[in-house]
Amino acid sequence: MKVHQYCYFALKSETVSAGEITARLGMEPDEVLVLGSRSAEHRLPRMHAWKVTHRGSEPVDDQIESVIGRLAPVRPEIRKLVDEGASAVLQVVRYFHHRDGGEEFGWHLSPAVLAFLTEAAAALDVDEYDLSE
């Protein structure tokens, strides 16, 4: 079975823009979402998002380590933003039976990643999709 997978860490807020998050962290994101930028009528997306993303062919646990490693220097500032009302999440996305995927099935979080998520008050969200017919 082929698996295509990637991960990202996001800070989300209805009041603090991605630009403000960038300024406070002193770190550029890989991706941003702007509140209501897709539809003023329906406010989509529903909040600003600042993301550090890793997409590649390596196992998703290696991708996670890479993302968290990049964020480690700004962890205290991430926690301050969360304490002020932003939300933080490590998102893992996996597609099973994907034509471009590799053969990696299992994954894990190291103690360092778990400590980072705890210290940053970040959630872990895992989405897995079966694309078989």
mmCIF file with all atom_site columns, C-alpha atoms in Angstrom:
data_model
loop_
_atom_site.group_PDB
_atom_site.id
_atom_site.type_symbol
_atom_site.label_atom_id
_atom_site.label_alt_id
_atom_site.label_comp_id
_atom_site.label_asym_id
_atom_site.label_entity_id
_atom_site.label_seq_id
_atom_site.pdbx_PDB_ins_code
_atom_site.Cartn_x
_atom_site.Cartn_y
_atom_site.Cartn_z
_atom_site.occupancy
_atom_site.B_iso_or_equiv
_atom_site.pdbx_formal_charge
_atom_site.auth_seq_id
_atom_site.auth_comp_id
_atom_site.auth_asym_id
_atom_site.auth_atom_id
_atom_site.pdbx_PDB_model_num
ATOM 1   C CA . MET A 1 1   ? 0.000   0.000  0.000  1.00 0.00 ? 1   MET A CA 1
ATOM 2   C CA . LYS A 1 2   ? 1.354   3.405  -0.915 1.00 0.00 ? 2   LYS A CA 1
ATOM 3   C CA . VAL A 1 3   ? 1.161   6.259  1.598  1.00 0.00 ? 3   VAL A CA 1
ATOM 4   C CA . HIS A 1 4   ? 1.537   9.959  0.780  1.00 0.00 ? 4   HIS A CA 1
ATOM 5   C CA . GLN A 1 5   ? 2.052   12.043 3.916  1.00 0.00 ? 5   GLN A CA 1
ATOM 6   C CA . TYR A 1 6   ? 3.044   15.486 5.118  1.00 0.00 ? 6   TYR A CA 1
ATOM 7   C CA . CYS A 1 7   ? 2.804   17.613 8.230  1.00 0.00 ? 7   CYS A CA 1
ATOM 8   C CA . TYR A 1 8   ? 2.672   21.193 9.345  1.00 0.00 ? 8   TYR A CA 1
ATOM 9   C CA . PHE A 1 9   ? 2.611   23.235 12.519 1.00 0.00 ? 9   PHE A CA 1
ATOM 10  C CA . ALA A 1 10  ? 0.091   26.061 12.533 1.00 0.00 ? 10  ALA A CA 1
ATOM 11  C CA . LEU A 1 11  ? -0.690  28.993 14.743 1.00 0.00 ? 11  LEU A CA 1
ATOM 12  C CA . LYS A 1 12  ? -4.266  30.162 14.205 1.00 0.00 ? 12  LYS A CA 1
ATOM 13  C CA . SER A 1 13  ? -6.098  33.255 15.395 1.00 0.00 ? 13  SER A CA 1
ATOM 14  C CA . GLU A 1 14  ? -9.190  35.262 14.609 1.00 0.00 ? 14  GLU A CA 1
ATOM 15  C CA . THR A 1 15  ? -7.502  38.468 15.766 1.00 0.00 ? 15  THR A CA 1
ATOM 16  C CA . VAL A 1 16  ? -3.740  38.156 15.202 1.00 0.00 ? 16  VAL A CA 1
ATOM 17  C CA . SER A 1 17  ? -2.711  38.164 11.535 1.00 0.00 ? 17  SER A CA 1
ATOM 18  C CA . ALA A 1 18  ? -0.041  35.903 10.070 1.00 0.00 ? 18  ALA A CA 1
ATOM 19  C CA . GLY A 1 19  ? 2.060   39.028 9.537  1.00 0.00 ? 19  GLY A CA 1
ATOM 20  C CA . GLU A 1 20  ? 1.820   39.904 13.212 1.00 0.00 ? 20  GLU A CA 1
ATOM 21  C CA . ILE A 1 21  ? 2.713   36.326 14.167 1.00 0.00 ? 21  ILE A CA 1
ATOM 22  C CA . THR A 1 22  ? 5.748   36.522 11.873 1.00 0.00 ? 22  THR A CA 1
ATOM 23  C CA . ALA A 1 23  ? 6.853   39.770 13.502 1.00 0.00 ? 23  ALA A CA 1
ATOM 24  C CA . ARG A 1 24  ? 6.403   38.401 17.029 1.00 0.00 ? 24  ARG A CA 1
ATOM 25  C CA . LEU A 1 25  ? 8.223   35.147 16.317 1.00 0.00 ? 25  LEU A CA 1
ATOM 26  C CA . GLY A 1 26  ? 10.903  36.683 14.112 1.00 0.00 ? 26  GLY A CA 1
ATOM 27  C CA . MET A 1 27  ? 10.466  33.720 11.776 1.00 0.00 ? 27  MET A CA 1
ATOM 28  C CA . GLU A 1 28  ? 8.981   33.509 8.289  1.00 0.00 ? 28  GLU A CA 1
ATOM 29  C CA . PRO A 1 29  ? 6.235   30.921 7.690  1.00 0.00 ? 29  PRO A CA 1
ATOM 30  C CA . ASP A 1 30  ? 6.081   28.554 4.745  1.00 0.00 ? 30  ASP A CA 1
ATOM 31  C CA . GLU A 1 31  ? 2.372   29.238 4.212  1.00 0.00 ? 31  GLU A CA 1
ATOM 32  C CA . VAL A 1 32  ? -0.272  31.647 5.498  1.00 0.00 ? 32  VAL A CA 1
ATOM 33  C CA . LEU A 1 33  ? -4.035  31.928 5.410  1.00 0.00 ? 33  LEU A CA 1
ATOM 34  C CA . VAL A 1 34  ? -5.787  35.268 5.746  1.00 0.00 ? 34  VAL A CA 1
ATOM 35  C CA . LEU A 1 35  ? -9.133  35.510 7.512  1.00 0.00 ? 35  LEU A CA 1
ATOM 36  C CA . GLY A 1 36  ? -11.916 35.784 4.952  1.00 0.00 ? 36  GLY A CA 1
ATOM 37  C CA . SER A 1 37  ? -9.545  35.968 1.977  1.00 0.00 ? 37  SER A CA 1
ATOM 38  C CA . ARG A 1 38  ? -11.421 33.383 -0.100 1.00 0.00 ? 38  ARG A CA 1
ATOM 39  C CA . SER A 1 39  ? -14.952 34.573 0.537  1.00 0.00 ? 39  SER A CA 1
ATOM 40  C CA . ALA A 1 40  ? -15.916 37.808 2.266  1.00 0.00 ? 40  ALA A CA 1
ATOM 41  C CA . GLU A 1 41  ? -19.497 36.592 2.395  1.00 0.00 ? 41  GLU A CA 1
ATOM 42  C CA . HIS A 1 42  ? -18.737 33.417 4.339  1.00 0.00 ? 42  HIS A CA 1
ATOM 43  C CA . ARG A 1 43  ? -15.443 34.429 6.015  1.00 0.00 ? 43  ARG A CA 1
ATOM 44  C CA . LEU A 1 44  ? -13.372 31.574 4.598  1.00 0.00 ? 44  LEU A CA 1
ATOM 45  C CA . PRO A 1 45  ? -10.918 30.805 5.963  1.00 0.00 ? 45  PRO A CA 1
ATOM 46  C CA . ARG A 1 46  ? -12.435 31.453 9.355  1.00 0.00 ? 46  ARG A CA 1
ATOM 47  C CA . MET A 1 47  ? -9.147  32.558 10.893 1.00 0.00 ? 47  MET A CA 1
ATOM 48  C CA . HIS A 1 48  ? -5.619  33.692 10.154 1.00 0.00 ? 48  HIS A CA 1
ATOM 49  C CA . ALA A 1 49  ? -3.062  30.881 10.034 1.00 0.00 ? 49  ALA A CA 1
ATOM 50  C CA . TRP A 1 50  ? 0.731   30.891 10.124 1.00 0.00 ? 50  TRP A CA 1
ATOM 51  C CA . LYS A 1 51  ? 2.283   27.547 9.044  1.00 0.00 ? 51  LYS A CA 1
ATOM 52  C CA . VAL A 1 52  ? 5.621   25.788 8.972  1.00 0.00 ? 52  VAL A CA 1
ATOM 53  C CA . THR A 1 53  ? 5.210   22.878 6.563  1.00 0.00 ? 53  THR A CA 1
ATOM 54  C CA . HIS A 1 54  ? 7.174   19.821 5.498  1.00 0.00 ? 54  HIS A CA 1
ATOM 55  C CA . ARG A 1 55  ? 6.206   17.896 2.383  1.00 0.00 ? 55  ARG A CA 1
ATOM 56  C CA . GLY A 1 56  ? 8.476   15.233 1.008  1.00 0.00 ? 56  GLY A CA 1
ATOM 57  C CA . SER A 1 57  ? 9.111   11.561 0.522  1.00 0.00 ? 57  SER A CA 1
ATOM 58  C CA . GLU A 1 58  ? 10.714  10.919 3.912  1.00 0.00 ? 58  GLU A CA 1
ATOM 59  C CA . PRO A 1 59  ? 8.738   9.206  6.696  1.00 0.00 ? 59  PRO A CA 1
ATOM 60  C CA . VAL A 1 60  ? 6.275   11.501 8.434  1.00 0.00 ? 60  VAL A CA 1
ATOM 61  C CA . ASP A 1 61  ? 8.000   11.122 11.813 1.00 0.00 ? 61  ASP A CA 1
ATOM 62  C CA . ASP A 1 62  ? 11.176  12.517 10.195 1.00 0.00 ? 62  ASP A CA 1
ATOM 63  C CA . GLN A 1 63  ? 9.104   15.354 8.708  1.00 0.00 ? 63  GLN A CA 1
ATOM 64  C CA . ILE A 1 64  ? 7.679   16.117 12.169 1.00 0.00 ? 64  ILE A CA 1
ATOM 65  C CA . GLU A 1 65  ? 11.169  16.193 13.699 1.00 0.00 ? 65  GLU A CA 1
ATOM 66  C CA . SER A 1 66  ? 12.235  18.639 10.988 1.00 0.00 ? 66  SER A CA 1
ATOM 67  C CA . VAL A 1 67  ? 9.288   20.985 11.585 1.00 0.00 ? 67  VAL A CA 1
ATOM 68  C CA . ILE A 1 68  ? 9.687   20.941 15.364 1.00 0.00 ? 68  ILE A CA 1
ATOM 69  C CA . GLY A 1 69  ? 13.433  21.440 15.009 1.00 0.00 ? 69  GLY A CA 1
ATOM 70  C CA . ARG A 1 70  ? 12.818  24.590 12.989 1.00 0.00 ? 70  ARG A CA 1
ATOM 71  C CA . LEU A 1 71  ? 10.361  25.865 15.609 1.00 0.00 ? 71  LEU A CA 1
ATOM 72  C CA . ALA A 1 72  ? 12.405  25.044 18.719 1.00 0.00 ? 72  ALA A CA 1
ATOM 73  C CA . PRO A 1 73  ? 14.077  28.480 18.950 1.00 0.00 ? 73  PRO A CA 1
ATOM 74  C CA . VAL A 1 74  ? 10.698  30.275 19.010 1.00 0.00 ? 74  VAL A CA 1
ATOM 75  C CA . ARG A 1 75  ? 8.824   27.886 21.323 1.00 0.00 ? 75  ARG A CA 1
ATOM 76  C CA . PRO A 1 76  ? 8.528   30.453 24.176 1.00 0.00 ? 76  PRO A CA 1
ATOM 77  C CA . GLU A 1 77  ? 6.995   33.008 21.797 1.00 0.00 ? 77  GLU A CA 1
ATOM 78  C CA . ILE A 1 78  ? 4.595   30.370 20.453 1.00 0.00 ? 78  ILE A CA 1
ATOM 79  C CA . ARG A 1 79  ? 3.430   29.694 24.010 1.00 0.00 ? 79  ARG A CA 1
ATOM 80  C CA . LYS A 1 80  ? 2.898   33.426 24.621 1.00 0.00 ? 80  LYS A CA 1
ATOM 81  C CA . LEU A 1 81  ? 0.693   33.642 21.539 1.00 0.00 ? 81  LEU A CA 1
ATOM 82  C CA . VAL A 1 82  ? -1.294  30.602 22.708 1.00 0.00 ? 82  VAL A CA 1
ATOM 83  C CA . ASP A 1 83  ? -1.661  32.094 26.177 1.00 0.00 ? 83  ASP A CA 1
ATOM 84  C CA . GLU A 1 84  ? -3.059  35.227 24.511 1.00 0.00 ? 84  GLU A CA 1
ATOM 85  C CA . GLY A 1 85  ? -5.715  33.263 22.611 1.00 0.00 ? 85  GLY A CA 1
ATOM 86  C CA . ALA A 1 86  ? -4.092  31.814 19.493 1.00 0.00 ? 86  ALA A CA 1
ATOM 87  C CA . SER A 1 87  ? -4.306  28.071 18.935 1.00 0.00 ? 87  SER A CA 1
ATOM 88  C CA . ALA A 1 88  ? -1.376  25.854 18.001 1.00 0.00 ? 88  ALA A CA 1
ATOM 89  C CA . VAL A 1 89  ? -1.586  22.513 16.243 1.00 0.00 ? 89  VAL A CA 1
ATOM 90  C CA . LEU A 1 90  ? 0.731   19.935 14.745 1.00 0.00 ? 90  LEU A CA 1
ATOM 91  C CA . GLN A 1 91  ? -1.208  18.554 11.785 1.00 0.00 ? 91  GLN A CA 1
ATOM 92  C CA . VAL A 1 92  ? -0.318  15.185 10.237 1.00 0.00 ? 92  VAL A CA 1
ATOM 93  C CA . VAL A 1 93  ? -2.006  14.259 6.950  1.00 0.00 ? 93  VAL A CA 1
ATOM 94  C CA . ARG A 1 94  ? -1.761  10.806 5.389  1.00 0.00 ? 94  ARG A CA 1
ATOM 95  C CA . TYR A 1 95  ? -3.326  9.402  2.215  1.00 0.00 ? 95  TYR A CA 1
ATOM 96  C CA . PHE A 1 96  ? -3.362  5.621  1.877  1.00 0.00 ? 96  PHE A CA 1
ATOM 97  C CA . HIS A 1 97  ? -3.376  3.980  -1.579 1.00 0.00 ? 97  HIS A CA 1
ATOM 98  C CA . HIS A 1 98  ? -1.928  7.183  -3.085 1.00 0.00 ? 98  HIS A CA 1
ATOM 99  C CA . ARG A 1 99  ? -0.309  6.737  -6.502 1.00 0.00 ? 99  ARG A CA 1
ATOM 100 C CA . ASP A 1 100 ? 2.717   8.886  -5.510 1.00 0.00 ? 100 ASP A CA 1
ATOM 101 C CA . GLY A 1 101 ? 3.201   7.503  -1.997 1.00 0.00 ? 101 GLY A CA 1
ATOM 102 C CA . GLY A 1 102 ? 5.938   5.505  -0.342 1.00 0.00 ? 102 GLY A CA 1
ATOM 103 C CA . GLU A 1 103 ? 5.671   2.385  1.773  1.00 0.00 ? 103 GLU A CA 1
ATOM 104 C CA . GLU A 1 104 ? 5.927   3.907  5.288  1.00 0.00 ? 104 GLU A CA 1
ATOM 105 C CA . PHE A 1 105 ? 2.980   2.877  7.461  1.00 0.00 ? 105 PHE A CA 1
ATOM 106 C CA . GLY A 1 106 ? 3.677   3.546  11.125 1.00 0.00 ? 106 GLY A CA 1
ATOM 107 C CA . TRP A 1 107 ? 5.022   6.680  12.743 1.00 0.00 ? 107 TRP A CA 1
ATOM 108 C CA . HIS A 1 108 ? 5.843   7.944  16.198 1.00 0.00 ? 108 HIS A CA 1
ATOM 109 C CA . LEU A 1 109 ? 6.495   11.092 18.197 1.00 0.00 ? 109 LEU A CA 1
ATOM 110 C CA . SER A 1 110 ? 9.810   11.370 20.001 1.00 0.00 ? 110 SER A CA 1
ATOM 111 C CA . PRO A 1 111 ? 10.010  12.561 23.617 1.00 0.00 ? 111 PRO A CA 1
ATOM 112 C CA . ALA A 1 112 ? 11.442  15.863 22.321 1.00 0.00 ? 112 ALA A CA 1
ATOM 113 C CA . VAL A 1 113 ? 8.433   16.407 20.036 1.00 0.00 ? 113 VAL A CA 1
ATOM 114 C CA . LEU A 1 114 ? 6.015   15.514 22.833 1.00 0.00 ? 114 LEU A CA 1
ATOM 115 C CA . ALA A 1 115 ? 7.801   17.943 25.179 1.00 0.00 ? 115 ALA A CA 1
ATOM 116 C CA . PHE A 1 116 ? 7.661   20.704 22.550 1.00 0.00 ? 116 PHE A CA 1
ATOM 117 C CA . LEU A 1 117 ? 3.926   20.191 21.984 1.00 0.00 ? 117 LEU A CA 1
ATOM 118 C CA . THR A 1 118 ? 3.277   20.202 25.725 1.00 0.00 ? 118 THR A CA 1
ATOM 119 C CA . GLU A 1 119 ? 5.402   23.287 26.385 1.00 0.00 ? 119 GLU A CA 1
ATOM 120 C CA . ALA A 1 120 ? 3.782   25.128 23.454 1.00 0.00 ? 120 ALA A CA 1
ATOM 121 C CA . ALA A 1 121 ? 0.263   24.012 24.509 1.00 0.00 ? 121 ALA A CA 1
ATOM 122 C CA . ALA A 1 122 ? -0.195  22.625 21.002 1.00 0.00 ? 122 ALA A CA 1
ATOM 123 C CA . ALA A 1 123 ? -2.702  20.024 19.883 1.00 0.00 ? 123 ALA A CA 1
ATOM 124 C CA . LEU A 1 124 ? -1.961  17.055 17.645 1.00 0.00 ? 124 LEU A CA 1
ATOM 125 C CA . ASP A 1 125 ? -4.426  16.525 14.791 1.00 0.00 ? 125 ASP A CA 1
ATOM 126 C CA . VAL A 1 126 ? -4.071  13.503 12.512 1.00 0.00 ? 126 VAL A CA 1
ATOM 127 C CA . ASP A 1 127 ? -6.091  13.136 9.319  1.00 0.00 ? 127 ASP A CA 1
ATOM 128 C CA . GLU A 1 128 ? -5.886  9.829  7.457  1.00 0.00 ? 128 GLU A CA 1
ATOM 129 C CA . TYR A 1 129 ? -7.657  9.164  4.182  1.00 0.00 ? 129 TYR A CA 1
ATOM 130 C CA . ASP A 1 130 ? -8.172  5.832  2.425  1.00 0.00 ? 130 ASP A CA 1
ATOM 131 C CA . LEU A 1 131 ? -8.146  6.416  -1.333 1.00 0.00 ? 131 LEU A CA 1
ATOM 132 C CA . SER A 1 132 ? -8.752  2.784  -2.266 1.00 0.00 ? 132 SER A CA 1
ATOM 133 C CA . GLU A 1 133 ? -11.746 2.136  -4.460 1.00 0.00 ? 133 GLU A CA 1
#
